[in-house]
Tab-separated table of C-alpha atoms in Angstrom:
chain	number	residue	atom	x	y	z
L	1	MET	CA	-0.102	-0.174	0.021
L	2	ALA	CA	0.882	3.664	-0.057
L	3	THR	CA	3.265	4.572	2.947
L	4	PRO	CA	0.625	6.002	5.704
L	5	THR	CA	2.168	9.229	7.254
L	6	ALA	CA	1.488	10.560	10.548
L	7	THR	CA	-1.164	13.124	8.810
L	8	TRP	CA	-3.558	10.378	7.070
L	9	THR	CA	-3.727	6.931	6.555
L	10	THR	CA	-4.038	4.976	3.206
L	11	ASP	CA	-7.735	4.823	3.218
L	12	GLU	CA	-8.259	8.311	3.679
L	13	LEU	CA	-5.986	8.960	0.765
L	14	MET	CA	-8.107	6.883	-1.516
L	15	GLU	CA	-11.526	8.334	-0.552
L	16	VAL	CA	-9.868	11.537	-0.804
L	17	ASN	CA	-8.708	10.767	-4.472
L	18	ALA	CA	-11.610	9.469	-4.904
L	19	ALA	CA	-14.100	12.237	-4.062
L	20	ARG	CA	-11.727	14.493	-6.204
L	21	ALA	CA	-12.756	12.156	-9.325
L	22	LEU	CA	-16.242	13.957	-8.903
L	23	ALA	CA	-15.275	17.407	-9.232
L	24	GLY	CA	-17.049	18.228	-12.266
L	25	ALA	CA	-20.211	15.646	-11.658
L	26	ARG	CA	-23.504	16.925	-11.506
L	27	THR	CA	-25.321	13.888	-10.383
L	28	CYS	CA	-24.010	10.488	-8.966
L	29	PHE	CA	-25.670	7.387	-8.647
L	30	VAL	CA	-24.390	5.987	-5.054
L	31	GLY	CA	-23.364	2.993	-3.792
L	32	ILE	CA	-22.802	2.220	-0.398
L	33	GLY	CA	-19.614	1.812	1.026
L	34	LEU	CA	-16.351	3.607	-0.079
L	35	PRO	CA	-18.531	4.865	-2.274
L	36	SER	CA	-20.708	6.590	-0.814
L	37	THR	CA	-17.919	7.986	1.677
L	38	ALA	CA	-16.242	9.387	-1.201
L	39	ALA	CA	-19.348	10.649	-2.773
L	40	ASN	CA	-20.518	12.412	0.806
L	41	LEU	CA	-17.190	13.865	0.412
L	42	ALA	CA	-17.212	15.243	-2.775
L	43	ARG	CA	-20.391	17.058	-1.626
L	44	ASN	CA	-19.206	18.774	1.011
L	45	THR	CA	-15.439	19.867	-0.709
L	46	VAL	CA	-15.254	19.769	-4.234
L	47	ASN	CA	-18.596	19.920	-5.392
L	48	PRO	CA	-20.970	21.344	-3.275
L	49	GLY	CA	-23.488	21.299	-6.069
L	50	LEU	CA	-23.386	17.555	-6.374
L	51	VAL	CA	-26.565	15.674	-6.241
L	52	LEU	CA	-26.468	12.483	-4.389
L	53	ILE	CA	-28.936	9.319	-6.002
L	54	TYR	CA	-29.778	6.678	-4.116
L	55	GLU	CA	-31.216	3.440	-5.152
L	56	SER	CA	-33.742	3.550	-2.620
L	57	GLY	CA	-35.391	6.448	-4.783
L	58	ALA	CA	-33.560	9.341	-2.637
L	59	ILE	CA	-32.680	12.395	-5.127
L	60	GLY	CA	-30.696	15.741	-3.591
L	61	SER	CA	-29.649	13.359	-0.623
L	62	LYS	CA	-27.560	15.751	1.931
L	63	PRO	CA	-26.659	13.035	4.737
L	64	ALA	CA	-24.633	14.967	8.145
L	65	ARG	CA	-23.165	11.076	8.340
L	66	LEU	CA	-22.056	8.494	6.240
L	67	PRO	CA	-25.840	6.330	5.671
L	68	LEU	CA	-25.950	3.112	6.862
L	69	SER	CA	-27.482	1.309	3.653
L	70	ILE	CA	-29.835	2.272	0.776
L	71	GLY	CA	-32.574	2.395	3.470
L	72	ASP	CA	-30.958	4.363	5.803
L	73	GLY	CA	-33.710	7.205	6.866
L	74	GLU	CA	-31.611	10.115	6.743
L	75	LEU	CA	-31.090	9.639	3.095
L	76	ALA	CA	-35.248	10.506	2.494
L	77	GLU	CA	-35.190	12.865	5.076
L	78	THR	CA	-32.596	15.225	3.904
L	79	ALA	CA	-33.657	14.693	-0.029
L	80	ASP	CA	-34.845	17.365	-2.264
L	81	THR	CA	-37.017	14.411	-3.409
L	82	VAL	CA	-37.879	10.901	-2.823
L	83	VAL	CA	-39.072	8.877	-5.823
L	84	SER	CA	-40.358	5.428	-5.931
L	85	VAL	CA	-37.927	2.428	-7.166
L	86	PRO	CA	-39.565	1.615	-10.250
L	87	GLU	CA	-39.371	5.118	-11.708
L	88	MET	CA	-35.331	5.862	-10.379
L	89	PHE	CA	-34.580	2.610	-12.120
L	90	SER	CA	-36.708	3.255	-15.358
L	91	TYR	CA	-36.413	7.352	-15.269
L	92	TRP	CA	-33.808	8.313	-13.952
L	93	LEU	CA	-31.536	5.929	-14.577
L	94	GLN	CA	-32.057	3.370	-17.441
L	95	ALA	CA	-33.012	6.911	-19.629
L	96	GLY	CA	-29.169	7.917	-19.536
L	97	ARG	CA	-30.336	10.982	-17.060
L	98	ILE	CA	-27.333	10.133	-14.327
L	99	ASP	CA	-23.808	11.440	-14.979
L	100	VAL	CA	-21.678	9.181	-12.734
L	101	GLY	CA	-22.344	6.083	-11.527
L	102	PHE	CA	-19.778	5.066	-8.311
L	103	LEU	CA	-19.495	1.458	-7.474
L	104	GLY	CA	-17.030	-0.502	-5.158
L	105	ALA	CA	-16.445	-4.208	-6.187
L	106	ALA	CA	-15.187	-7.634	-4.293
L	107	GLN	CA	-13.730	-8.381	-7.690
L	108	LEU	CA	-12.454	-6.363	-10.669
L	109	ASP	CA	-10.992	-7.576	-14.174
L	110	ARG	CA	-8.385	-5.764	-16.321
L	111	TYR	CA	-11.524	-4.923	-18.687
L	112	ALA	CA	-13.096	-3.402	-15.163
L	113	ASN	CA	-15.634	-5.880	-15.175
L	114	ILE	CA	-17.121	-6.299	-11.457
L	115	ASN	CA	-17.336	-8.953	-9.173
L	116	THR	CA	-19.876	-8.572	-6.247
L	117	THR	CA	-22.023	-12.047	-6.390
L	118	VAL	CA	-20.125	-15.041	-5.353
L	119	ILE	CA	-16.636	-16.194	-4.971
L	120	ASP	CA	-15.027	-19.494	-5.517
L	121	ARG	CA	-13.259	-20.875	-2.164
L	122	GLY	CA	-12.272	-24.080	-3.718
L	123	PRO	CA	-12.634	-27.574	-4.021
L	124	ASP	CA	-14.882	-29.347	-1.270
L	125	LYS	CA	-15.689	-25.561	-0.370
L	126	PRO	CA	-18.955	-24.342	-0.925
L	127	GLU	CA	-19.412	-21.069	-2.467
L	128	GLY	CA	-18.785	-17.297	-0.634
L	129	ARG	CA	-21.997	-15.543	-1.000
L	130	LEU	CA	-21.217	-11.771	-1.272
L	131	PRO	CA	-24.595	-9.067	-1.110
L	132	GLY	CA	-25.205	-9.357	-4.762
L	133	ALA	CA	-25.714	-7.329	-7.801
L	134	GLY	CA	-28.487	-4.650	-6.119
L	135	GLY	CA	-28.406	-1.758	-8.767
L	136	ALA	CA	-25.058	-1.805	-9.654
L	137	PRO	CA	-25.456	-3.626	-13.270
L	138	GLU	CA	-28.347	-1.082	-14.060
L	139	ILE	CA	-25.483	1.723	-12.763
L	140	ALA	CA	-22.529	0.513	-14.865
L	141	ALA	CA	-24.763	-0.223	-18.212
L	142	ASN	CA	-26.673	3.405	-18.412
L	143	CYS	CA	-24.592	6.280	-16.114
L	144	GLY	CA	-22.820	8.167	-18.552
L	145	GLU	CA	-19.543	7.070	-16.691
L	146	VAL	CA	-18.513	4.615	-13.525
L	147	LEU	CA	-16.023	5.189	-11.479
L	148	ILE	CA	-14.749	2.258	-8.806
L	149	VAL	CA	-13.296	2.367	-5.506
L	150	LEU	CA	-11.750	-0.303	-3.598
L	151	ARG	CA	-8.671	-1.236	-2.039
L	152	HIS	CA	-5.720	-3.025	-4.165
L	153	SER	CA	-4.719	-6.595	-3.748
L	154	PRO	CA	-4.936	-10.040	-5.852
L	155	ARG	CA	-7.614	-11.186	-3.971
L	156	ASN	CA	-9.927	-8.223	-5.651
L	157	PHE	CA	-7.694	-7.220	-8.940
L	158	VAL	CA	-7.875	-10.971	-10.237
L	159	GLY	CA	-7.155	-12.265	-13.952
L	160	GLU	CA	-10.532	-13.950	-14.353
L	161	LEU	CA	-13.757	-13.025	-12.135
L	162	ASP	CA	-15.592	-15.989	-10.668
L	163	PHE	CA	-18.829	-14.230	-11.711
L	164	VAL	CA	-19.554	-11.410	-13.550
L	165	THR	CA	-21.764	-8.843	-12.078
L	166	SER	CA	-21.709	-5.778	-13.859
L	167	VAL	CA	-19.903	-5.256	-17.283
L	168	GLY	CA	-17.220	-3.020	-17.332
L	169	HIS	CA	-15.604	-3.157	-20.868
L	170	GLY	CA	-16.959	-6.555	-21.024
L	171	SER	CA	-13.747	-8.416	-23.398
L	172	GLY	CA	-12.559	-5.221	-25.070
L	173	PRO	CA	-13.336	-1.764	-26.573
L	174	ASP	CA	-16.563	-2.487	-29.004
L	175	ASP	CA	-18.383	-5.025	-25.665
L	176	ARG	CA	-20.289	-2.042	-24.489
L	177	ARG	CA	-21.769	-1.056	-28.067
L	178	ARG	CA	-22.142	-4.525	-29.264
L	179	LEU	CA	-24.340	-5.154	-25.959
L	180	GLY	CA	-26.409	-1.502	-26.360
L	181	LEU	CA	-25.062	-0.304	-23.177
L	182	ARG	CA	-24.727	3.257	-23.223
L	183	GLY	CA	-22.680	4.943	-21.205
L	184	LYS	CA	-18.974	4.967	-21.270
L	185	GLY	CA	-18.360	2.939	-18.736
L	186	PRO	CA	-15.631	2.588	-16.074
L	187	THR	CA	-12.776	5.850	-16.610
L	188	ALA	CA	-11.351	5.705	-13.287
L	189	VAL	CA	-10.226	2.847	-10.725
L	190	ILE	CA	-9.257	4.268	-7.749
L	191	THR	CA	-7.978	2.327	-5.334
L	192	ASP	CA	-4.932	3.005	-1.648
L	193	LEU	CA	-2.315	2.485	-4.031
L	194	GLY	CA	-3.006	4.802	-7.007
L	195	VAL	CA	-5.323	5.524	-10.094
L	196	LEU	CA	-5.948	2.902	-13.124
L	197	ARG	CA	-7.778	3.904	-16.109
L	198	PRO	CA	-8.899	2.580	-19.173
L	199	ASP	CA	-6.285	2.429	-22.310
L	200	PRO	CA	-8.096	4.307	-25.057
L	201	ALA	CA	-7.288	1.582	-27.813
L	202	THR	CA	-7.843	-1.497	-25.786
L	203	ALA	CA	-10.057	-0.542	-22.804
L	204	GLU	CA	-7.782	-2.620	-20.366
L	205	LEU	CA	-6.641	-0.604	-17.356
L	206	VAL	CA	-3.419	0.894	-17.199
L	207	LEU	CA	-1.879	2.747	-13.896
L	208	THR	CA	-1.671	6.200	-14.589
L	209	GLU	CA	-1.139	7.946	-11.233
L	210	LEU	CA	0.521	6.463	-7.929
L	211	HIS	CA	-0.097	7.613	-4.601
L	212	PRO	CA	2.465	9.342	-2.567
L	213	GLY	CA	4.539	6.164	-1.448
L	214	ALA	CA	3.719	3.601	-3.483
L	215	THR	CA	5.581	1.684	-6.459
L	216	VAL	CA	5.054	0.450	-9.469
L	217	GLU	CA	6.494	-2.520	-8.370
L	218	GLN	CA	3.567	-2.317	-5.632
L	219	VAL	CA	0.639	-2.093	-7.568
L	220	ARG	CA	2.009	-5.077	-9.912
L	221	ALA	CA	2.429	-7.517	-7.247
L	222	ALA	CA	-1.218	-6.492	-5.858
L	223	THR	CA	-2.613	-7.017	-8.996
L	224	GLY	CA	-3.625	-10.744	-10.283
L	225	TRP	CA	-2.621	-9.714	-14.295
L	226	GLU	CA	0.296	-8.653	-15.926
L	227	LEU	CA	-0.292	-4.765	-15.319
L	228	LYS	CA	0.514	-2.226	-18.200
L	229	THR	CA	1.223	1.256	-17.136
L	230	ALA	CA	1.061	4.607	-18.681
L	231	ASP	CA	4.272	5.959	-20.642
L	232	ALA	CA	4.119	8.692	-18.021
L	233	ILE	CA	2.557	8.092	-14.367
L	234	GLY	CA	1.749	11.117	-12.195
L	235	THR	CA	1.722	10.968	-8.497
L	236	THR	CA	-1.545	11.971	-6.994
L	237	ALA	CA	-1.620	15.011	-4.216
L	238	GLU	CA	-1.604	14.356	-0.743
L	239	PRO	CA	-5.526	15.246	0.854
L	240	THR	CA	-5.352	18.555	2.244
L	241	ALA	CA	-5.998	19.666	6.167
L	242	GLY	CA	-9.607	20.792	4.363
L	243	GLU	CA	-10.048	17.514	3.166
L	244	LEU	CA	-9.447	15.311	5.548
L	245	THR	CA	-10.950	17.321	8.349
L	246	ALA	CA	-14.212	17.028	6.228
L	247	LEU	CA	-14.005	13.477	5.967
L	248	ARG	CA	-13.400	12.703	9.375
L	249	ALA	CA	-16.498	14.857	10.285
L	250	LEU	CA	-18.103	12.383	8.139
L	251	LYS	CA	-17.037	9.185	9.880
L	252	ALA	CA	-16.661	10.985	13.558
L	253	PRO	CA	-18.179	8.897	16.375
L	254	GLY	CA	-21.624	8.264	16.500
L	255	LYS	CA	-22.023	9.520	12.794
L	256	ALA	CA	-19.927	6.484	11.229
L	257	GLY	CA	-21.730	4.620	8.667
L	258	ARG	CA	-19.808	2.135	7.653
């Protein structure tokens, strides 16, 4: 992982950089967990006008703490409006009215396809059941673009998914068009080591930025395929004092939703 300092942790570095990725977005369909942390932090820092949208039907939520789930009452209580789940999916999501979808993953492959359904635990062992799809396949298919945030390890970044829950770029650059998926698909994967983006020609994820203290060797060792790197790898900026204060306020005792 990136080297933590006395000022920030590697998780905070990841969450701050994930929030920064939302700086130019108008609307964001938010997954629970790390995506919700990043999206709420973005609304409190780089993008105060960001409209947070949750699968339960809450549009324009402004929670003071991280929600426990998509059914957390504060999402509805602080929302601009609440619509039914069928309307959320048919009118808002499937019609392409949402700029960014922000998702997590249990497994991710080189084309940013996501598994959140089941893990193969090996011979003579039962499958490891995960939370499942929820709205993630529709988010991945229909938002203008998709951001993904997860911790970087060989367990998470795999050569082959045990199950494809949500399509990223399929098996290459033409798959989304062939499947009739409207959005750009995943445009960035933010981890605790750096940032990966799809190659314009192949759609395969490429390391484009490292977090402070992380190395290319660390990222490659934590990736289950032969990871390619950009010709010039950038370095992300350290979290500012203001970003850290806002992030820690969201996670403060009595407020944490994770």
